Amino acid sequence: MKTRIAVLVSGGGTNLQALIDAAGRGEIPHGEIALVVSNNAEAYALQRAAKAGIPAAICVREKGEPRADFEARLLEILRENDIEMLILAGFMAILSAEFVRHYPERIINVHPALIPSFCGEGFYGLRVHRAALDYGVKVTGATVHYVNEIPDGGRIIAQKAVDILPGDTPETLQRRVMEQAEWILLPRAAESVAKEIMDHKEAPL
Ligand code: GAR
């Protein structure tokens, strides 16, 4: 029995694609991408899931809806699908301490910078790369980490540095960080955490 993984997305889903491709190559033998959940009904990631034949759910936080209500609906979807591990792959929402308590050391996130630089609330997507360029750092990268109650504050699993080149824009830098770091690190981390969870499951009688 493989660890049942849900990948949470909000947008383009290139990291989801990297996970699907790695699984297809047999590189995530201890995990199964059992579900994709999007908090954006228009996310292109949903088309990637459909193309790969992975069940998908849409869970949008309605205007004015308390976060606890949104998270209760999300939790229900995950429970219905017997999900054991979550991967945040471009999921643009912060999960509460109450929510993450349901999945201790079972939620991982990919962040497009070398944590603790350019991270925390407000640092997501292209904003992260813009901040790195504005600061003038010469090296950035990506981080995969466990998710705890502090935004981008959980234990680091893997990091990879990526050079910033003269003339970089947030877009060119985002692409390089994805290609050279995120798409490599995330599937590897997914496998190691899925294996860790499997190793700790009780053996069936
Ligand atoms: C990725 O660069 C991911 O690291 C980042 O959003 C992008 C999503 O792209 N995530 C964050 O900034 C979270 N703080 P994708 O939808 O193509 O995977």
CSV table of C-alpha atoms and ligand atoms in Angstrom, one decimal:
chain,number,residue,atom,x,y,z
A,1,MET,CA,0.0,0.0,0.0
A,2,LYS,CA,1.4,3.3,-1.1
A,3,THR,CA,1.1,6.6,0.8
A,4,ARG,CA,-2.0,8.4,-0.6
A,5,ILE,CA,-1.0,11.9,-1.6
A,6,ALA,CA,-3.1,15.0,-2.3
A,7,VAL,CA,-1.5,17.7,-4.3
A,8,LEU,CA,-2.9,21.2,-3.5
A,9,VAL,CA,-2.7,23.8,-6.3
A,10,SER,CA,-3.9,27.2,-7.2
A,11,GLY,CA,-2.5,28.0,-10.7
A,12,GLY,CA,-0.4,26.7,-13.6
A,13,GLY,CA,0.6,23.5,-11.9
A,14,THR,CA,4.1,23.0,-13.3
A,15,ASN,CA,5.2,21.5,-10.0
A,16,LEU,CA,2.2,19.2,-10.1
A,17,GLN,CA,3.4,18.2,-13.6
A,18,ALA,CA,6.9,17.5,-12.3
A,19,LEU,CA,5.3,15.2,-9.7
A,20,ILE,CA,3.1,13.4,-12.3
A,21,ASP,CA,6.1,13.0,-14.6
A,22,ALA,CA,8.4,11.7,-11.9
A,23,ALA,CA,5.7,9.2,-10.7
A,24,GLY,CA,5.3,8.1,-14.3
A,25,ARG,CA,9.1,7.4,-14.4
A,26,GLY,CA,8.7,5.3,-11.3
A,27,GLU,CA,10.6,7.8,-9.1
A,28,ILE,CA,7.9,8.0,-6.4
A,29,PRO,CA,7.5,4.3,-5.6
A,30,HIS,CA,6.2,4.8,-2.1
A,31,GLY,CA,3.5,7.4,-3.0
A,32,GLU,CA,0.5,7.6,-5.1
A,33,ILE,CA,-0.9,11.0,-6.3
A,34,ALA,CA,-4.5,10.1,-5.4
A,35,LEU,CA,-6.1,13.5,-5.6
A,36,VAL,CA,-5.5,17.1,-6.8
A,37,VAL,CA,-7.3,19.8,-4.9
A,38,SER,CA,-7.5,23.4,-6.3
A,39,ASN,CA,-8.7,26.5,-4.5
A,40,ASN,CA,-9.2,28.1,-7.9
A,41,ALA,CA,-11.7,26.7,-10.3
A,42,GLU,CA,-9.8,28.2,-13.3
A,43,ALA,CA,-6.4,26.7,-12.4
A,44,TYR,CA,-4.6,25.1,-15.4
A,45,ALA,CA,-3.4,22.5,-12.9
A,46,LEU,CA,-6.9,21.0,-13.1
A,47,GLN,CA,-6.4,20.2,-16.8
A,48,ARG,CA,-3.0,18.6,-16.0
A,49,ALA,CA,-4.7,16.4,-13.4
A,50,ALA,CA,-7.5,15.4,-15.9
A,51,LYS,CA,-5.0,14.6,-18.6
A,52,ALA,CA,-3.1,12.4,-16.2
A,53,GLY,CA,-6.4,10.7,-15.1
A,54,ILE,CA,-6.0,11.9,-11.5
A,55,PRO,CA,-9.3,12.7,-9.6
A,56,ALA,CA,-9.6,16.4,-8.8
A,57,ALA,CA,-11.7,18.5,-6.4
A,58,ILE,CA,-12.3,22.2,-6.3
A,59,CYS,CA,-12.5,23.8,-2.9
A,60,VAL,CA,-12.7,27.6,-3.2
A,61,ARG,CA,-12.8,29.9,-0.1
A,62,GLU,CA,-15.9,32.0,-0.8
A,63,LYS,CA,-15.8,35.8,-0.3
A,64,GLY,CA,-16.2,36.4,3.4
A,65,GLU,CA,-16.1,32.8,4.3
A,66,PRO,CA,-14.3,32.2,7.6
A,67,ARG,CA,-11.0,30.3,7.1
A,68,ALA,CA,-12.2,27.6,9.6
A,69,ASP,CA,-15.2,26.8,7.4
A,70,PHE,CA,-13.1,26.6,4.2
A,71,GLU,CA,-10.6,24.3,6.0
A,72,ALA,CA,-13.4,22.1,7.4
A,73,ARG,CA,-14.6,21.6,3.8
A,74,LEU,CA,-11.1,20.9,2.6
A,75,LEU,CA,-10.5,18.4,5.5
A,76,GLU,CA,-13.7,16.6,4.6
A,77,ILE,CA,-12.6,16.1,1.0
A,78,LEU,CA,-9.2,14.8,2.1
A,79,ARG,CA,-10.8,12.4,4.6
A,80,GLU,CA,-13.3,11.1,2.0
A,81,ASN,CA,-10.3,10.3,-0.2
A,82,ASP,CA,-8.2,8.7,2.6
A,83,ILE,CA,-5.4,11.1,2.1
A,84,GLU,CA,-2.3,10.6,4.3
A,85,MET,CA,0.1,13.3,3.0
A,86,LEU,CA,-0.3,16.7,1.4
A,87,ILE,CA,1.9,18.5,-1.1
A,88,LEU,CA,1.5,22.2,-1.5
A,89,ALA,CA,2.6,22.9,-5.1
A,90,GLY,CA,1.9,26.5,-5.8
A,91,PHE,CA,-1.0,26.5,-3.3
A,92,MET,CA,-1.6,30.2,-2.6
A,93,ALA,CA,-3.3,30.0,0.7
A,94,ILE,CA,-2.0,29.8,4.3
A,95,LEU,CA,-3.3,26.9,6.3
A,96,SER,CA,-4.1,27.5,10.0
A,97,ALA,CA,-2.3,25.9,12.9
A,98,GLU,CA,-5.5,24.0,13.6
A,99,PHE,CA,-5.5,22.5,10.1
A,100,VAL,CA,-1.8,21.6,10.0
A,101,ARG,CA,-2.2,19.8,13.3
A,102,HIS,CA,-4.2,17.1,11.5
A,103,TYR,CA,-1.2,16.2,9.4
A,104,PRO,CA,1.9,16.6,11.5
A,105,GLU,CA,5.1,16.2,9.3
A,106,ARG,CA,2.8,15.1,6.6
A,107,ILE,CA,2.4,18.4,4.7
A,108,ILE,CA,5.3,19.6,2.5
A,109,ASN,CA,5.6,22.9,0.5
A,110,VAL,CA,7.8,24.1,-2.2
A,111,HIS,CA,9.0,27.7,-1.9
A,112,PRO,CA,10.8,29.6,-4.6
A,113,ALA,CA,13.7,31.0,-2.5
A,114,LEU,CA,16.3,29.9,-0.1
A,115,ILE,CA,14.4,30.0,3.2
A,116,PRO,CA,14.9,32.1,5.5
A,117,SER,CA,15.3,34.6,2.7
A,118,PHE,CA,12.3,36.1,0.9
A,119,CYS,CA,9.7,34.0,2.7
A,120,GLY,CA,6.7,34.2,5.0
A,121,GLU,CA,3.4,35.9,4.6
A,122,GLY,CA,3.2,38.0,1.4
A,123,PHE,CA,6.0,36.2,-0.4
A,124,TYR,CA,4.6,34.0,-3.1
A,125,GLY,CA,4.9,33.4,-6.8
A,126,LEU,CA,6.6,36.2,-8.8
A,127,ARG,CA,6.7,38.5,-5.7
A,128,VAL,CA,9.4,36.3,-4.3
A,129,HIS,CA,11.6,36.7,-7.4
A,130,ARG,CA,10.9,40.4,-7.6
A,131,ALA,CA,12.0,40.8,-4.0
A,132,ALA,CA,15.3,38.8,-4.6
A,133,LEU,CA,16.1,41.0,-7.7
A,134,ASP,CA,15.2,44.2,-5.8
A,135,TYR,CA,17.5,43.2,-3.0
A,136,GLY,CA,20.3,42.4,-5.4
A,137,VAL,CA,21.2,38.9,-4.2
A,138,LYS,CA,23.4,37.0,-6.6
A,139,VAL,CA,22.1,33.6,-5.7
A,140,THR,CA,18.6,32.4,-4.9
A,141,GLY,CA,17.0,29.0,-5.2
A,142,ALA,CA,14.2,26.8,-3.9
A,143,THR,CA,13.3,25.1,-0.6
A,144,VAL,CA,11.1,22.1,0.2
A,145,HIS,CA,10.0,22.1,3.8
A,146,TYR,CA,7.5,20.6,6.2
A,147,VAL,CA,4.5,22.9,6.8
A,148,ASN,CA,3.8,23.9,10.4
A,149,GLU,CA,1.9,26.7,12.0
A,150,ILE,CA,4.5,29.4,10.9
A,151,PRO,CA,4.2,30.4,7.2
A,152,ASP,CA,7.4,28.9,5.5
A,153,GLY,CA,8.7,28.1,9.0
A,154,GLY,CA,8.7,24.3,9.1
A,155,ARG,CA,11.7,22.1,9.1
A,156,ILE,CA,13.7,22.2,5.8
A,157,ILE,CA,13.9,19.0,3.8
A,158,ALA,CA,15.9,20.1,0.8
A,159,GLN,CA,17.3,23.2,-0.8
A,160,LYS,CA,19.1,24.0,-4.1
A,161,ALA,CA,20.8,27.2,-5.1
A,162,VAL,CA,20.3,28.9,-8.5
A,163,ASP,CA,22.4,31.8,-9.9
A,164,ILE,CA,20.8,35.1,-10.7
A,165,LEU,CA,22.1,36.3,-14.1
A,166,PRO,CA,22.5,39.9,-15.4
A,167,GLY,CA,19.3,41.1,-17.1
A,168,ASP,CA,17.0,38.7,-15.2
A,169,THR,CA,13.4,39.6,-14.8
A,170,PRO,CA,11.1,38.0,-12.2
A,171,GLU,CA,9.7,35.8,-15.0
A,172,THR,CA,13.1,34.6,-16.3
A,173,LEU,CA,14.3,34.0,-12.8
A,174,GLN,CA,11.1,32.1,-11.8
A,175,ARG,CA,11.6,29.8,-14.8
A,176,ARG,CA,15.2,29.1,-14.0
A,177,VAL,CA,14.4,28.4,-10.3
A,178,MET,CA,11.6,26.0,-11.4
A,179,GLU,CA,13.8,24.2,-13.9
A,180,GLN,CA,17.0,24.0,-11.9
A,181,ALA,CA,15.5,23.5,-8.4
A,182,GLU,CA,11.8,23.1,-7.8
A,183,TRP,CA,11.0,20.4,-10.4
A,184,ILE,CA,13.9,18.4,-9.2
A,185,LEU,CA,13.6,18.8,-5.4
A,186,LEU,CA,9.9,18.4,-5.0
A,187,PRO,CA,9.5,14.9,-6.5
A,188,ARG,CA,12.5,13.7,-4.5
A,189,ALA,CA,11.1,15.1,-1.3
A,190,ALA,CA,7.7,13.7,-2.1
A,191,GLU,CA,9.3,10.2,-2.3
A,192,SER,CA,11.3,10.5,0.9
A,193,VAL,CA,8.3,11.7,2.9
A,194,ALA,CA,6.0,9.1,1.4
A,195,LYS,CA,8.5,6.4,2.3
A,196,GLU,CA,8.9,7.8,5.8
A,197,ILE,CA,5.1,7.6,6.3
A,198,MET,CA,4.9,4.1,4.8
A,199,ASP,CA,7.8,2.9,7.1
A,200,HIS,CA,5.8,4.1,10.1
A,201,LYS,CA,2.5,2.5,9.2
A,202,GLU,CA,1.7,-0.6,11.1
A,203,ALA,CA,2.2,-3.8,9.2
A,204,PRO,CA,-1.1,-5.5,8.3
A,205,LEU,CA,-1.8,-8.7,10.3
B,1,GAR,C1,6.1,28.0,-7.8
B,1,GAR,O1,7.2,28.7,-8.1
B,1,GAR,C2,6.0,27.7,-6.3
B,1,GAR,O2,7.3,27.5,-5.7
B,1,GAR,C3,5.4,29.0,-5.9
B,1,GAR,O3,4.4,29.3,-6.8
B,1,GAR,C4,4.8,28.8,-8.1
B,1,GAR,C5,3.7,27.9,-8.6
B,1,GAR,O4,3.9,27.4,-9.9
B,1,GAR,N1,4.9,28.9,-4.5
B,1,GAR,C6,4.9,29.8,-3.6
B,1,GAR,O5,5.3,31.0,-3.9
B,1,GAR,C7,4.3,29.5,-2.3
B,1,GAR,N2,4.8,30.4,-1.3
B,1,GAR,P1,3.2,26.1,-10.4
B,1,GAR,O6,1.7,26.3,-10.2
B,1,GAR,O7,3.5,26.2,-11.9
B,1,GAR,O8,3.7,24.9,-9.7
